[in-house]
C-alpha positions as CSV (number, residue, x, y, z in Angstrom):
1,X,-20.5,35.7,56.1
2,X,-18.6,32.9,54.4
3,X,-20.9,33.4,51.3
4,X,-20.1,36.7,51.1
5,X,-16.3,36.5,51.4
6,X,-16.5,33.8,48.7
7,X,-18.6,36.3,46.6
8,X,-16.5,39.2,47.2
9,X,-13.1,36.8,46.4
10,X,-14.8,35.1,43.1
11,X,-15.6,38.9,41.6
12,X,-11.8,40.0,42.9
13,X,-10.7,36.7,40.7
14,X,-12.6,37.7,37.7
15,X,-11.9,40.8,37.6
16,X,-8.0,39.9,37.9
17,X,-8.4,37.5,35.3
18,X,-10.6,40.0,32.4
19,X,-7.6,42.5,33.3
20,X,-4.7,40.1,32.9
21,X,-6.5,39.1,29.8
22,X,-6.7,42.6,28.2
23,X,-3.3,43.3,29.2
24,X,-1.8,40.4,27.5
25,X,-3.9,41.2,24.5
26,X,-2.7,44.6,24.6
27,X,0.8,44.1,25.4
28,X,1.3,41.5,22.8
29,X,1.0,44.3,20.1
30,X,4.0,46.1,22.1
31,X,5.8,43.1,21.8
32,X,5.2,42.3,18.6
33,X,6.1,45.5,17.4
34,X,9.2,45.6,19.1
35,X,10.3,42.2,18.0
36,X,9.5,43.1,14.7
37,X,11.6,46.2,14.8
38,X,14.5,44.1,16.1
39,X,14.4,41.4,13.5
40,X,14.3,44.3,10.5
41,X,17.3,46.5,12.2
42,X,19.7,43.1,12.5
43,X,18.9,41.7,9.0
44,X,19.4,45.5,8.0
45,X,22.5,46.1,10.0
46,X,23.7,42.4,8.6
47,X,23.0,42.8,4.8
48,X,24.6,46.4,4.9
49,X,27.6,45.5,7.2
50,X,27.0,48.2,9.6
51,X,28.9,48.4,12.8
52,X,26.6,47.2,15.9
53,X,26.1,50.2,17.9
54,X,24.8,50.6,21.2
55,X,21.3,51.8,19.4
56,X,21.2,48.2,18.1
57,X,21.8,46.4,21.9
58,X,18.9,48.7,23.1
59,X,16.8,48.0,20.4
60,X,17.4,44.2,20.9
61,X,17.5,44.3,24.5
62,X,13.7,46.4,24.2
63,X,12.3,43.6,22.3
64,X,13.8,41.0,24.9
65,X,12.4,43.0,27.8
66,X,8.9,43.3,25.9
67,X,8.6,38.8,25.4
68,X,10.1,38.3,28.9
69,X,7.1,41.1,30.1
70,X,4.3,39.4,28.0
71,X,5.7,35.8,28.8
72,X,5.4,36.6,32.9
73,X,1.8,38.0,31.7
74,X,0.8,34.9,29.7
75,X,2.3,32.1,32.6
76,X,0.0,34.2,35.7
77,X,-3.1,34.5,33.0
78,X,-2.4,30.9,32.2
79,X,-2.9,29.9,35.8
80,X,-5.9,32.3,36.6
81,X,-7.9,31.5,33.4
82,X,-10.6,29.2,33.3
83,X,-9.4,28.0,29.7
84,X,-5.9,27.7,30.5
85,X,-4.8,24.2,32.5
86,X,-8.2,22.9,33.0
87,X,-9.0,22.2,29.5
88,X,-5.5,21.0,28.9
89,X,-6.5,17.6,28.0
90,X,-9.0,18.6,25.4
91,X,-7.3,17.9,22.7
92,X,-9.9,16.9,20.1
93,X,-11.4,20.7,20.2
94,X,-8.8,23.1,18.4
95,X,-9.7,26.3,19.6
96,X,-8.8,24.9,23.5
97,X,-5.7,22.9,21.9
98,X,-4.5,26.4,21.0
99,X,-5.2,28.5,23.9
100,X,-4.5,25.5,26.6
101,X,-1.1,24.0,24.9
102,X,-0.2,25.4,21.3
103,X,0.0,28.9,22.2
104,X,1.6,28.7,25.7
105,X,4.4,26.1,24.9
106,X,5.4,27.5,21.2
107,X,5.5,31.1,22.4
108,X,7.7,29.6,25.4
109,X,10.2,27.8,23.0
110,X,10.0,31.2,20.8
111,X,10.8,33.4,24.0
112,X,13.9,31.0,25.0
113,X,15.2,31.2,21.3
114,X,15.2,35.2,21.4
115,X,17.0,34.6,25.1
116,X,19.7,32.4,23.3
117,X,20.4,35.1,20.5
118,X,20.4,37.6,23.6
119,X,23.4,35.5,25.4
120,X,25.2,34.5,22.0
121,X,25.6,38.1,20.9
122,X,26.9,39.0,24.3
123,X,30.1,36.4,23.4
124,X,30.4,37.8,20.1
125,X,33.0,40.7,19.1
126,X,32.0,40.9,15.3
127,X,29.2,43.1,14.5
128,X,28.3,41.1,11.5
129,X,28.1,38.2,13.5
130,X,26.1,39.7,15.9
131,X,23.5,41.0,13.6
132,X,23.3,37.6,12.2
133,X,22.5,36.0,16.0
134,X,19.9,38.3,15.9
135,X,18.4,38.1,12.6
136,X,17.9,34.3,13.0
137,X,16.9,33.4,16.6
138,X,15.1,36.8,17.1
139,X,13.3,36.0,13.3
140,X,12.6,32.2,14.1
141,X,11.4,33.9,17.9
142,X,9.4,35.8,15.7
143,X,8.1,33.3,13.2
144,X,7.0,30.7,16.4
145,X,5.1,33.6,18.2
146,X,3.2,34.5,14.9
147,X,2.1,30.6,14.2
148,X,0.5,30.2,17.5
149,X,-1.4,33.9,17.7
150,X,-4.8,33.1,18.2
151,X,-5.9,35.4,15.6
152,X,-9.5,34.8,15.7
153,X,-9.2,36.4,19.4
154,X,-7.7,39.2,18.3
155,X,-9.8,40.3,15.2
């Protein structure tokens, strides 16, 4: 009986962990895109001194809700993944550098940088000023989280 419950549990477990992986995958592009967006429509609303509207917030607030989403996805993957902590101390081998520490601690620094630029604008009352919060900490957000894609997972 015992073998079977462990059976039953270890096939539960991997098939938790192929669908948290394929979801992350997935949702990344959603993210991505999102952030993306945000980044063009603050350097467009700054260069072209635009008033910030509540369009902007949502389309800011979107891409905040989509790395917060994929950042819960990535810490519960993390934590179920056989690649994740256990090879943490592999640091010789790139490809497990980048999955077990690169990826996970850049795109965490990335996701609390978009966070700042989402509480700094909140202070601001000039539109300019908040298109520029955006522009830079949503665009260097952006510019970590592309460095530490493992691409050659993805294509």
């Amino acid at each position: 009986m015992a073998i079977f419950v462990i059976f039953v549990f270890n096939k539960k477990t991997q098939f938790m962990y192929h669908f948290l992986q394929k979801f992350h995958s997935g949702w990344a592009y959603l993210a991505l895109l999102l952030l993306v967006f945000a980044v063009i429509n603050a350097i467009i609303g700054f260069t072209s001194k635009k008033e910030f509207t509540a369009k902007d917030r949502k389309i800011s607030l979107f891409a905040l809700i989509g790395t917060h989403t994929q950042l819960l996805i990535g810490l519960i993957l993390y934590f179920v993944s056989p690649l994740g902590k256990d090879s943490l101390g592999q640091m010789s081998n790139a490809a497990l550098r980048l999955t077990s520490l690169e990826h996970p601690l850049i795109n965490l620094i990335a996701i609390v940088l978009i966070t700042i630029g989402w509480s700094k604008h909140k202070k601001l009352i000039n539109s300019e000023s908040k298109f520029k919060t955006f522009a830079i900490f949503y665009g260097l957000g952006l510019i970590l989280i592309l460095s530490r894609i493992p691409w050659n997972l993805w294509f």
